[in-house]
Tab-separated table of C-alpha atoms and ligand atoms in Angstrom:
chain	number	residue	atom	x	y	z
A	1	MET	CA	-6.546	-34.583	8.916
A	2	THR	CA	-7.534	-31.052	7.977
A	3	LYS	CA	-8.512	-28.440	10.529
A	4	ARG	CA	-12.036	-27.106	9.945
A	5	TYR	CA	-12.779	-23.353	9.881
A	6	ALA	CA	-16.061	-21.448	9.706
A	7	LEU	CA	-16.123	-17.693	9.124
A	8	VAL	CA	-18.688	-15.112	10.205
A	9	GLY	CA	-18.693	-11.655	8.605
A	10	THR	CA	-18.116	-11.853	4.836
A	11	GLY	CA	-17.072	-8.250	4.183
A	12	SER	CA	-13.768	-7.130	2.735
A	13	ARG	CA	-11.475	-8.333	5.549
A	14	ALA	CA	-12.841	-11.870	5.229
A	15	GLY	CA	-11.121	-12.098	1.828
A	16	MET	CA	-7.657	-12.422	3.354
A	17	TYR	CA	-8.699	-15.501	5.359
A	18	ILE	CA	-10.802	-17.069	2.615
A	19	ARG	CA	-7.986	-16.704	0.090
A	20	ALA	CA	-5.428	-18.230	2.475
A	21	LEU	CA	-7.671	-21.208	3.292
A	22	ALA	CA	-8.484	-21.787	-0.397
A	23	THR	CA	-4.861	-21.589	-1.598
A	24	THR	CA	-1.698	-21.758	0.547
A	25	TYR	CA	-3.252	-23.757	3.389
A	26	ARG	CA	-5.837	-25.826	1.530
A	27	ASP	CA	-4.078	-29.140	2.245
A	28	SER	CA	-4.167	-28.680	6.018
A	29	CYS	CA	-7.251	-26.490	6.454
A	30	SER	CA	-10.780	-26.453	5.103
A	31	LEU	CA	-13.361	-23.705	5.052
A	32	VAL	CA	-16.648	-25.382	5.999
A	33	GLY	CA	-19.138	-22.531	6.447
A	34	LEU	CA	-19.797	-18.837	5.810
A	35	CYS	CA	-22.195	-16.738	7.853
A	36	ASP	CA	-23.379	-13.133	7.448
A	37	LEU	CA	-26.431	-10.916	7.642
A	38	ASN	CA	-26.182	-10.485	3.893
A	39	GLN	CA	-26.697	-13.358	1.422
A	40	THR	CA	-25.359	-11.352	-1.554
A	41	ARG	CA	-21.976	-10.908	0.114
A	42	MET	CA	-21.735	-14.614	0.952
A	43	ASP	CA	-22.680	-15.494	-2.645
A	44	TRP	CA	-20.040	-13.064	-3.928
A	45	TYR	CA	-17.399	-15.000	-2.001
A	46	ASN	CA	-18.624	-18.300	-3.382
A	47	HIS	CA	-18.324	-16.912	-6.932
A	48	TRP	CA	-14.849	-15.608	-6.062
A	49	LEU	CA	-13.825	-19.045	-4.744
A	50	ARG	CA	-14.998	-20.627	-8.001
A	51	ASP	CA	-13.630	-18.031	-10.425
A	52	GLU	CA	-10.280	-17.261	-8.780
A	53	PHE	CA	-9.329	-20.559	-7.157
A	54	ASN	CA	-11.472	-23.195	-8.837
A	55	ALA	CA	-12.698	-24.075	-5.346
A	56	PRO	CA	-16.095	-25.570	-4.483
A	57	PRO	CA	-18.784	-23.336	-2.936
A	58	CYS	CA	-18.978	-23.116	0.830
A	59	PRO	CA	-22.320	-23.629	2.639
A	60	THR	CA	-23.834	-20.271	3.643
A	61	TYR	CA	-25.904	-19.426	6.717
A	62	HIS	CA	-27.787	-16.278	7.628
A	63	ALA	CA	-26.632	-14.623	10.888
A	64	ASP	CA	-29.639	-16.003	12.770
A	65	GLN	CA	-28.533	-19.531	11.711
A	66	PHE	CA	-25.051	-19.206	13.248
A	67	ASP	CA	-25.654	-21.951	15.837
A	68	ARG	CA	-27.071	-24.181	13.109
A	69	MET	CA	-23.918	-23.622	11.050
A	70	LEU	CA	-21.784	-24.790	13.985
A	71	ALA	CA	-23.968	-27.852	14.556
A	72	GLU	CA	-24.002	-28.871	10.878
A	73	THR	CA	-20.436	-28.052	9.798
A	74	HIS	CA	-18.476	-28.960	12.980
A	75	PRO	CA	-15.710	-26.349	12.748
A	76	ASP	CA	-12.689	-26.589	15.031
A	77	VAL	CA	-12.146	-22.838	14.789
A	78	VAL	CA	-14.468	-19.914	14.053
A	79	ILE	CA	-12.997	-16.788	12.415
A	80	VAL	CA	-14.861	-13.605	13.388
A	81	THR	CA	-14.685	-10.739	10.870
A	82	THR	CA	-18.001	-8.980	11.538
A	83	ILE	CA	-18.283	-5.348	12.596
A	84	ASP	CA	-16.498	-4.667	15.887
A	85	ALA	CA	-19.465	-4.290	18.255
A	86	THR	CA	-20.723	-7.788	17.323
A	87	HIS	CA	-17.476	-9.756	17.823
A	88	HIS	CA	-18.374	-10.790	21.389
A	89	LEU	CA	-21.675	-12.363	20.245
A	90	TYR	CA	-19.940	-14.802	17.924
A	91	ILE	CA	-16.850	-15.377	20.075
A	92	THR	CA	-18.996	-16.510	23.011
A	93	ARG	CA	-21.441	-18.617	20.993
A	94	ALA	CA	-18.604	-20.346	19.140
A	95	MET	CA	-16.855	-21.135	22.434
A	96	ASP	CA	-20.057	-22.419	24.016
A	97	ALA	CA	-20.311	-24.798	21.047
A	98	GLY	CA	-16.778	-26.086	21.724
A	99	CYS	CA	-14.815	-24.086	19.114
A	100	ASP	CA	-11.644	-22.057	19.426
A	101	VAL	CA	-11.817	-18.576	17.919
A	102	ILE	CA	-9.684	-16.221	15.868
A	103	THR	CA	-11.109	-12.708	15.962
A	104	GLU	CA	-10.249	-9.630	14.011
A	105	LYS	CA	-9.147	-6.583	15.960
A	106	PRO	CA	-10.445	-4.833	17.959
A	107	MET	CA	-11.407	-7.766	20.193
A	108	THR	CA	-14.495	-5.749	21.131
A	109	VAL	CA	-15.472	-2.122	21.858
A	110	ASP	CA	-16.222	-1.654	25.582
A	111	ALA	CA	-15.482	-3.027	29.049
A	112	GLU	CA	-18.830	-4.847	29.418
A	113	LYS	CA	-18.328	-6.854	26.222
A	114	THR	CA	-14.712	-7.542	27.220
A	115	GLN	CA	-16.019	-9.089	30.446
A	116	ILE	CA	-18.517	-11.228	28.502
A	117	ILE	CA	-15.627	-12.608	26.414
A	118	PHE	CA	-13.435	-13.299	29.474
A	119	ASP	CA	-16.357	-15.094	31.183
A	120	ALA	CA	-16.850	-17.312	28.114
A	121	ILE	CA	-13.164	-18.266	28.110
A	122	VAL	CA	-13.303	-19.225	31.806
A	123	ARG	CA	-16.606	-21.095	31.303
A	124	THR	CA	-15.528	-23.087	28.242
A	125	GLY	CA	-11.726	-23.308	28.445
A	126	ARG	CA	-11.542	-22.432	24.725
A	127	SER	CA	-8.817	-20.219	23.270
A	128	LEU	CA	-9.122	-16.824	21.605
A	129	ARG	CA	-6.484	-15.434	19.290
A	130	VAL	CA	-6.685	-11.745	18.326
A	131	ALA	CA	-5.320	-11.195	14.816
A	132	PHE	CA	-2.947	-8.300	15.465
A	133	ASN	CA	-1.329	-8.403	12.059
A	134	TYR	CA	0.854	-5.343	12.655
A	135	ARG	CA	3.007	-7.243	15.167
A	136	TYR	CA	4.133	-9.355	12.200
A	137	ALA	CA	5.237	-6.465	9.938
A	138	PRO	CA	9.029	-6.823	9.674
A	139	ALA	CA	9.629	-3.180	10.683
A	140	TYR	CA	7.585	-3.513	13.881
A	141	THR	CA	9.039	-6.917	14.740
A	142	ARG	CA	12.530	-5.444	14.292
A	143	LEU	CA	11.751	-2.627	16.721
A	144	ARG	CA	10.615	-5.203	19.263
A	145	GLU	CA	13.883	-7.068	18.735
A	146	VAL	CA	15.972	-3.898	19.232
A	147	VAL	CA	14.200	-3.168	22.525
A	148	MET	CA	14.407	-6.819	23.643
A	149	GLN	CA	18.165	-6.811	22.955
A	150	GLY	CA	18.559	-3.931	25.411
A	151	ALA	CA	19.887	-1.426	22.827
A	152	ILE	CA	18.190	1.466	24.659
A	153	GLY	CA	18.192	-0.053	28.146
A	154	ARG	CA	14.934	-0.016	30.100
A	155	PRO	CA	12.134	1.898	28.303
A	156	LEU	CA	11.029	5.041	30.132
A	157	SER	CA	8.844	6.952	27.679
A	158	VAL	CA	7.278	6.686	24.212
A	159	ASP	CA	6.312	9.374	21.669
A	160	PHE	CA	3.917	7.992	19.079
A	161	SER	CA	2.183	9.814	16.258
A	162	TRP	CA	0.069	7.976	13.666
A	163	LEU	CA	-1.247	9.689	10.574
A	164	LEU	CA	-4.135	8.282	8.538
A	165	ASP	CA	-4.351	9.886	5.125
A	166	THR	CA	-7.240	11.454	3.228
A	167	ARG	CA	-7.900	8.142	1.470
A	168	HIS	CA	-7.591	5.466	4.165
A	169	GLY	CA	-8.520	7.789	7.055
A	170	ALA	CA	-11.532	9.095	5.171
A	171	ASP	CA	-12.803	5.548	4.671
A	172	TYR	CA	-13.709	5.267	8.361
A	173	PHE	CA	-16.085	8.178	7.864
A	174	ARG	CA	-17.900	6.605	4.913
A	175	ARG	CA	-19.375	3.597	6.680
A	176	TRP	CA	-20.253	1.898	10.002
A	177	HIS	CA	-17.076	2.942	11.802
A	178	ARG	CA	-18.329	6.535	11.947
A	179	GLU	CA	-20.816	5.603	14.662
A	180	LYS	CA	-19.123	5.009	17.998
A	181	ALA	CA	-21.579	2.306	19.033
A	182	ASN	CA	-20.327	0.164	16.113
A	183	SER	CA	-16.581	0.695	16.395
A	184	GLY	CA	-15.705	2.329	19.717
A	185	GLY	CA	-14.405	5.229	17.603
A	186	LEU	CA	-10.933	5.325	16.091
A	187	MET	CA	-9.541	5.381	19.636
A	188	VAL	CA	-10.641	1.708	19.876
A	189	HIS	CA	-11.128	0.567	16.278
A	190	LYS	CA	-7.853	1.905	14.884
A	191	SER	CA	-5.691	2.683	17.900
A	192	THR	CA	-6.056	-0.903	19.169
A	193	HIS	CA	-3.295	-1.709	16.637
A	194	HIS	CA	-1.077	1.077	17.948
A	195	PHE	CA	-1.683	0.515	21.658
A	196	ASP	CA	-1.063	-3.186	21.121
A	197	LEU	CA	2.256	-2.408	19.446
A	198	VAL	CA	3.309	-0.197	22.362
A	199	ASN	CA	2.227	-2.806	24.955
A	200	TRP	CA	4.253	-5.394	23.065
A	201	TRP	CA	7.304	-3.226	22.336
A	202	ILE	CA	7.742	-2.121	25.962
A	203	ASP	CA	6.327	-5.337	27.452
A	204	SER	CA	3.830	-3.709	29.780
A	205	TYR	CA	0.127	-2.943	30.132
A	206	PRO	CA	-1.593	0.438	30.598
A	207	GLU	CA	-2.557	1.701	34.032
A	208	GLU	CA	-4.011	5.219	33.675
A	209	VAL	CA	-5.216	7.230	30.670
A	210	PHE	CA	-6.114	10.842	29.879
A	211	ALA	CA	-7.415	11.968	26.476
A	212	PHE	CA	-8.530	14.880	24.358
A	213	GLY	CA	-10.374	14.229	21.102
A	214	ASP	CA	-12.734	15.905	18.707
A	215	LEU	CA	-14.286	15.808	15.236
A	216	MET	CA	-12.400	18.698	13.651
A	217	PHE	CA	-12.215	17.954	9.918
A	218	TYR	CA	-14.916	15.518	8.727
A	219	GLY	CA	-18.649	15.981	9.316
A	220	ARG	CA	-21.186	18.492	8.054
A	221	GLN	CA	-20.499	21.212	10.634
A	222	ASN	CA	-16.761	21.322	9.983
A	223	ALA	CA	-17.281	21.415	6.216
A	224	GLU	CA	-19.858	24.202	6.456
A	225	ALA	CA	-17.601	26.217	8.748
A	226	ARG	CA	-15.032	26.080	5.930
A	227	GLY	CA	-17.686	27.221	3.429
A	228	GLU	CA	-18.167	23.779	1.843
A	229	HIS	CA	-21.704	22.566	1.102
A	230	TYR	CA	-22.661	19.132	-0.198
A	231	ALA	CA	-25.997	18.186	-1.695
A	232	TYR	CA	-25.310	14.441	-1.692
A	233	ASN	CA	-25.393	12.016	1.260
A	234	ARG	CA	-23.471	9.369	-0.648
A	235	TYR	CA	-21.192	9.398	-3.701
A	236	THR	CA	-22.359	6.614	-6.049
A	237	GLY	CA	-25.070	7.791	-8.445
A	238	HIS	CA	-24.244	11.468	-7.902
A	239	PRO	CA	-22.368	12.858	-10.938
A	240	GLU	CA	-21.959	16.185	-9.107
A	241	ALA	CA	-19.494	14.328	-6.809
A	242	ALA	CA	-17.169	13.614	-9.763
A	243	ASN	CA	-14.608	16.231	-8.691
A	244	ASP	CA	-14.886	15.552	-4.974
A	245	PRO	CA	-11.500	14.114	-3.887
A	246	PHE	CA	-13.232	12.216	-1.071
A	247	ALA	CA	-15.731	10.509	-3.361
A	248	LEU	CA	-15.860	6.725	-3.638
A	249	PHE	CA	-17.900	5.294	-6.523
A	250	LEU	CA	-18.936	1.743	-5.793
A	251	ASP	CA	-20.012	1.106	-9.392
A	252	GLN	CA	-16.472	1.766	-10.681
A	253	ASP	CA	-14.827	-1.134	-8.863
A	254	PRO	CA	-15.963	-4.739	-9.396
A	255	GLN	CA	-15.289	-5.795	-5.815
A	256	LEU	CA	-17.019	-2.790	-4.245
A	257	ASN	CA	-19.879	-3.225	-6.665
A	258	GLY	CA	-20.351	-6.923	-5.916
A	259	LEU	CA	-19.759	-6.870	-2.186
A	260	TYR	CA	-21.592	-3.665	-1.328
A	261	LEU	CA	-23.612	-1.895	-4.066
A	262	GLN	CA	-25.382	-5.043	-5.251
A	263	ALA	CA	-25.887	-6.115	-1.617
A	264	GLU	CA	-27.332	-2.938	-0.152
A	265	ALA	CA	-30.988	-3.614	-0.978
A	266	GLU	CA	-30.867	-6.488	1.542
A	267	ASP	CA	-29.624	-4.613	4.613
A	268	GLY	CA	-29.297	-0.930	3.704
A	269	TYR	CA	-25.525	-0.908	4.382
A	270	LEU	CA	-24.128	2.088	2.457
A	271	ARG	CA	-20.358	1.802	1.905
A	272	ASP	CA	-19.900	5.263	0.368
A	273	ARG	CA	-21.538	7.825	2.640
A	274	ASN	CA	-20.396	11.424	2.315
A	275	VAL	CA	-17.627	12.037	4.839
A	276	PHE	CA	-19.046	15.532	5.274
A	277	GLY	CA	-22.516	14.273	6.138
A	278	GLU	CA	-24.320	13.259	9.327
A	279	PRO	CA	-24.410	11.510	11.724
A	280	ILE	CA	-20.758	11.074	12.694
A	281	THR	CA	-20.180	10.317	16.373
A	282	ILE	CA	-16.437	9.492	16.336
A	283	GLU	CA	-13.391	11.742	16.578
A	284	ASP	CA	-10.855	12.425	13.816
A	285	THR	CA	-8.266	14.143	16.045
A	286	MET	CA	-7.014	12.529	19.262
A	287	ALA	CA	-4.264	13.037	21.823
A	288	VAL	CA	-3.785	10.523	24.632
A	289	THR	CA	-1.395	10.266	27.573
A	290	VAL	CA	-0.895	6.882	29.225
A	291	ARG	CA	0.999	5.743	32.317
A	292	TYR	CA	2.009	2.071	32.147
A	293	ARG	CA	2.341	-0.464	34.955
A	294	SER	CA	6.120	-0.424	34.354
A	295	GLY	CA	6.126	3.348	34.857
A	296	VAL	CA	6.572	4.152	31.140
A	297	ILE	CA	4.783	7.318	29.982
A	298	LEU	CA	3.247	7.312	26.480
A	299	SER	CA	2.296	10.390	24.490
A	300	TYR	CA	0.132	9.358	21.516
A	301	CYS	CA	-1.749	11.199	18.812
A	302	LEU	CA	-3.812	10.165	15.816
A	303	ILE	CA	-5.346	12.183	13.008
A	304	ALA	CA	-7.426	10.832	10.123
A	305	TYR	CA	-6.976	13.529	7.443
A	306	SER	CA	-3.234	13.692	6.827
A	307	PRO	CA	-1.817	14.242	3.301
A	308	TRP	CA	0.439	11.174	3.810
A	309	GLU	CA	0.001	8.040	5.895
A	310	GLY	CA	2.417	6.519	8.345
A	311	LEU	CA	3.871	6.865	11.792
A	312	ARG	CA	6.661	8.267	13.855
A	313	VAL	CA	7.546	6.535	17.092
A	314	ALA	CA	10.407	7.049	19.493
A	315	ILE	CA	11.151	4.966	22.587
A	316	ASN	CA	13.455	6.583	25.145
A	317	GLY	CA	15.295	4.318	27.561
A	318	THR	CA	17.936	4.342	30.282
A	319	ARG	CA	20.676	3.843	27.666
A	320	GLY	CA	19.425	5.663	24.588
A	321	ARG	CA	16.603	6.251	22.147
A	322	VAL	CA	15.258	4.333	19.169
A	323	GLU	CA	13.215	5.987	16.417
A	324	LEU	CA	11.025	4.288	13.830
A	325	ASP	CA	9.652	6.213	10.849
A	326	VAL	CA	7.253	4.514	8.458
A	327	GLN	CA	5.619	5.948	5.369
A	328	GLU	CA	2.735	3.828	4.114
A	329	SER	CA	1.511	6.294	1.472
A	330	THR	CA	3.124	9.364	-0.016
A	331	GLY	CA	0.013	11.485	-0.492
A	332	TRP	CA	-2.907	11.561	-2.903
A	333	LEU	CA	-3.468	13.886	-5.804
A	334	LYS	CA	-6.922	15.268	-6.427
A	335	ALA	CA	-7.123	13.522	-9.809
A	336	GLN	CA	-6.696	10.044	-8.304
A	337	PRO	CA	-9.940	8.235	-7.520
A	338	ALA	CA	-10.406	7.258	-3.863
A	339	GLY	CA	-10.625	3.634	-5.008
A	340	ASN	CA	-10.972	0.625	-2.801
A	341	ASP	CA	-8.518	0.667	0.050
A	342	HIS	CA	-9.548	-2.756	1.273
A	343	ASP	CA	-9.167	-4.713	-1.926
A	344	LEU	CA	-8.301	-8.388	-1.906
A	345	SER	CA	-5.002	-8.073	-3.743
A	346	ALA	CA	-2.440	-10.214	-1.961
A	347	SER	CA	0.573	-8.173	-3.031
A	348	LYS	CA	-0.345	-4.615	-2.038
A	349	GLY	CA	0.703	-3.003	1.161
A	350	ALA	CA	4.483	-3.147	1.593
A	351	PHE	CA	5.691	0.071	3.211
A	352	LYS	CA	6.908	2.830	0.909
A	353	HIS	CA	9.624	3.651	3.388
A	354	ALA	CA	10.649	2.420	6.839
A	355	GLN	CA	13.691	3.352	8.887
A	356	ILE	CA	14.893	2.423	12.389
A	357	ARG	CA	17.663	4.480	13.988
A	358	VAL	CA	19.253	3.849	17.387
A	359	PHE	CA	20.836	6.721	19.322
A	360	PRO	CA	22.899	5.200	22.148
A	361	MET	CA	23.494	7.584	25.034
A	362	PHE	CA	27.010	9.019	24.468
A	363	GLY	CA	27.483	6.599	21.527
A	364	VAL	CA	27.475	6.773	17.737
A	365	PRO	CA	23.967	6.566	16.194
A	366	TYR	CA	23.340	3.713	13.783
A	367	GLU	CA	20.627	2.430	11.470
A	368	VAL	CA	19.097	-1.027	11.876
A	369	ASP	CA	18.307	-3.158	8.799
A	370	ILE	CA	14.667	-3.987	8.164
A	371	PRO	CA	14.030	-7.187	6.170
A	372	GLU	CA	12.339	-6.771	2.769
A	373	SER	CA	8.649	-7.652	2.832
A	374	GLU	CA	5.677	-8.158	0.576
A	375	GLY	CA	1.972	-8.406	1.292
A	376	GLY	CA	-0.726	-6.439	3.085
A	377	HIS	CA	-0.069	-4.183	6.095
A	378	GLY	CA	3.653	-3.729	5.530
A	379	GLY	CA	4.245	-7.422	4.852
A	380	ALA	CA	2.474	-8.457	8.045
A	381	ASP	CA	-0.507	-10.372	6.655
A	382	PRO	CA	1.333	-13.349	5.060
A	383	VAL	CA	3.434	-13.881	8.215
A	384	LEU	CA	0.324	-13.753	10.396
A	385	LEU	CA	-1.477	-16.242	8.131
A	386	GLU	CA	1.439	-18.671	8.345
A	387	GLN	CA	1.351	-18.475	12.142
A	388	LEU	CA	-2.421	-18.984	12.162
A	389	PHE	CA	-2.857	-21.708	9.571
A	390	SER	CA	0.401	-23.571	8.966
A	391	PRO	CA	0.465	-27.022	10.620
A	392	THR	CA	4.171	-26.339	11.355
A	393	PRO	CA	4.527	-22.571	11.926
A	394	PRO	CA	8.095	-21.294	12.330
A	395	PRO	CA	9.217	-20.569	15.915
A	396	ASP	CA	8.230	-17.109	17.161
A	397	PRO	CA	10.879	-15.746	19.559
A	398	PHE	CA	9.065	-12.393	19.611
A	399	ASN	CA	5.861	-13.745	21.203
A	400	ARG	CA	3.704	-12.218	18.489
A	401	ALA	CA	0.681	-14.455	19.079
A	402	ALA	CA	-1.785	-12.188	20.898
A	403	SER	CA	-4.068	-13.664	23.564
A	404	HIS	CA	-7.416	-12.352	24.778
A	405	ILE	CA	-5.504	-10.607	27.581
A	406	ASP	CA	-3.377	-8.754	25.018
A	407	GLY	CA	-6.569	-8.038	23.078
A	408	ALA	CA	-8.161	-6.528	26.185
A	409	ALA	CA	-5.044	-4.549	27.131
A	410	SER	CA	-4.931	-2.929	23.702
A	411	ILE	CA	-8.567	-1.798	23.717
A	412	LEU	CA	-8.663	-0.733	27.356
A	413	THR	CA	-6.452	2.263	26.607
A	414	GLY	CA	-8.995	3.408	24.005
A	415	ILE	CA	-11.962	2.520	26.214
A	416	CYS	CA	-10.458	4.578	29.076
A	417	ALA	CA	-9.689	7.363	26.584
A	418	ASN	CA	-13.344	7.378	25.484
A	419	ARG	CA	-14.381	7.677	29.148
A	420	SER	CA	-11.834	10.451	29.699
A	421	LEU	CA	-13.348	12.407	26.792
A	422	ILE	CA	-16.652	12.432	28.696
A	423	THR	CA	-15.366	13.022	32.235
A	424	HIS	CA	-12.353	15.268	31.396
A	425	GLN	CA	-10.503	13.252	34.054
A	426	ALA	CA	-7.738	10.677	33.969
A	427	VAL	CA	-9.221	7.162	34.022
A	428	ARG	CA	-7.611	4.172	35.747
A	429	VAL	CA	-7.870	0.908	33.816
A	430	ARG	CA	-8.641	-1.039	36.980
A	431	ASP	CA	-11.750	1.122	37.575
A	432	LEU	CA	-13.208	-0.238	34.314
A	433	PHE	CA	-11.778	-3.732	34.056
A	434	ASP	CA	-9.762	-6.192	36.125
A	435	LEU	CA	-6.935	-6.824	33.655
A	436	PRO	CA	-4.663	-9.726	34.689
A	437	ASP	CA	-0.890	-9.304	35.015
A	438	LYS	CA	1.303	-9.611	31.969
A	439	PRO	CA	3.559	-12.663	31.971
A	440	ALA	CA	7.098	-11.862	33.204
A	441	ALA	CA	9.023	-9.593	30.843
A	442	LYS	CA	11.917	-10.955	28.786
A	443	PRO	CA	15.232	-9.746	30.260
A	444	ALA	CA	16.530	-6.499	28.786
A	445	SER	CA	19.559	-5.280	30.647
A	446	SER	CA	19.311	-1.812	32.139
B	1	NAD	N1	-6.426	-6.309	10.945
B	1	NAD	C1	-6.674	-5.392	10.023
B	1	NAD	O1	-5.784	-4.728	9.552
B	1	NAD	C2	-8.097	-5.191	9.560
B	1	NAD	C3	-8.364	-4.581	8.320
B	1	NAD	C4	-9.701	-4.408	7.955
B	1	NAD	C5	-10.713	-4.809	8.805
B	1	NAD	N2	-10.419	-5.389	9.997
B	1	NAD	C6	-11.495	-5.818	10.919
B	1	NAD	O2	-12.300	-6.778	10.256
B	1	NAD	C7	-13.655	-6.631	10.660
B	1	NAD	C8	-14.541	-6.458	9.427
B	1	NAD	O3	-14.160	-5.268	8.752
B	1	NAD	P1	-14.474	-5.092	7.184
B	1	NAD	O4	-13.628	-3.965	6.728
B	1	NAD	O5	-14.415	-6.390	6.504
B	1	NAD	O6	-15.990	-4.568	7.264
B	1	NAD	P2	-17.144	-4.837	6.200
B	1	NAD	O7	-18.172	-3.814	6.479
B	1	NAD	O8	-16.576	-4.918	4.841
B	1	NAD	O9	-17.683	-6.274	6.595
B	1	NAD	C9	-18.387	-6.520	7.784
B	1	NAD	C10	-19.304	-7.695	7.528
B	1	NAD	O10	-19.940	-8.044	8.772
B	1	NAD	C11	-21.316	-8.323	8.478
B	1	NAD	N3	-22.113	-8.125	9.681
B	1	NAD	C12	-22.464	-6.969	10.276
B	1	NAD	N4	-23.185	-7.209	11.388
B	1	NAD	C13	-23.302	-8.559	11.492
B	1	NAD	C14	-23.941	-9.429	12.406
B	1	NAD	N5	-24.613	-8.967	13.459
B	1	NAD	N6	-23.860	-10.758	12.181
B	1	NAD	C15	-23.176	-11.249	11.123
B	1	NAD	N7	-22.555	-10.470	10.197
B	1	NAD	C16	-22.626	-9.149	10.398
B	1	NAD	C17	-21.660	-7.344	7.365
B	1	NAD	O11	-22.831	-7.763	6.664
B	1	NAD	C18	-20.408	-7.392	6.526
B	1	NAD	O12	-20.466	-8.405	5.560
B	1	NAD	C19	-13.702	-5.442	11.616
B	1	NAD	O13	-13.696	-5.896	12.945
B	1	NAD	C20	-12.427	-4.694	11.315
B	1	NAD	O14	-11.902	-4.013	12.430
B	1	NAD	C21	-9.132	-5.602	10.387
């Protein structure tokens, strides 16, 4: 018998799930319903299913018919890929209708909505899986393994710097993410990945958070202070933007054209707003300090306008230090179009470079092999999909499946950081949310 899935939120991220259900997992899974505010986007996916996979169309439901979709199509699981601030609406309604849920990250954007989700889980007994794909990237899994094996002893501190480049980073300033009410800012929307990785690598949850953050590069004021002036609020249809390295032209890419440009008359969603326009209410430069329940101290920073994309992380322990360097992009030249960073290609995304080095205290440093990988997000997406959809997923000794508690732990650092930006004080997690204990840590000798 096949497991039945319905999906709400048919934007670009939905493509990964729809493709997997229509191809690799079609014998054990079936996609029974699509739901969105925008009929054009749902229709685009039905054409894609037909043209790419010779698959039948999927029934479509407008967002205000979500409950009707559940009643008519009887899904076992609902996949939530809407914009972040709406995840809780669909998670709770799906659970109240008796469905389990897979949600995209971030689980939600603030403490109140987190509580609404926890209440629904207690009320219904349904399960929520947060799709933290990065846990499944071979480089990040390997780092977890090194720490679990005790190579550095007990973790004491973490230095973590993540760089988003002028292509991918800029994309958050073109659309809904740029308003904090929609995304929680990059501190929640993006950093949820990074804080989740740290929580998982060191096997602990955050306790207290202090943050600085500001909009220092994107936005009208910053551009004008540098002497840059833009006459266009969006890029498509403005030939004067042709030499703007931040421009994204929706009419030059079939997927962007079909999913967004042709759909905008219905809901006014502009996918290509000028990153030096207004309003932008999120930060592009952030520095956060976190104390964990285990005592670990994290120093984290994120910028969204780097020439290259990737991360540098070091975990210092009682017996040594491990460093992970990852380069996801090598930098963009002005002549290259911004293009579509969220395309549906299944093969893009393997890291350009990744290296793990262990420095034992008083020992000889050594490099740790990282398995070859293919697929989106450093090879993470195909492994995640197998864990989600395979009827017989391989064993997972690294505990990569993320629960709602992990989902909450990863956003609470960003939620506390957002509060700290307002109060200029350190914020204790327990003052905002009653986060349960983490299950006992796996032994790592100290
Ligand atoms: N794990 C990852 O690496 C990854 C990558 C990309 C996106 N995402 C997540 O996926 C989600 C979607 O992102 P995206 O890039 O596809 O965005 P998108 O803008 O392309 O798509 C969002 C879709 O949600 C729909 N929507 C908005 N409000 C709605 C509502 N109230 N009811 C129903 N539908 C609504 C929009 O019409 C749109 O079709 C986000 O939560 C994002 O964080 C995760």
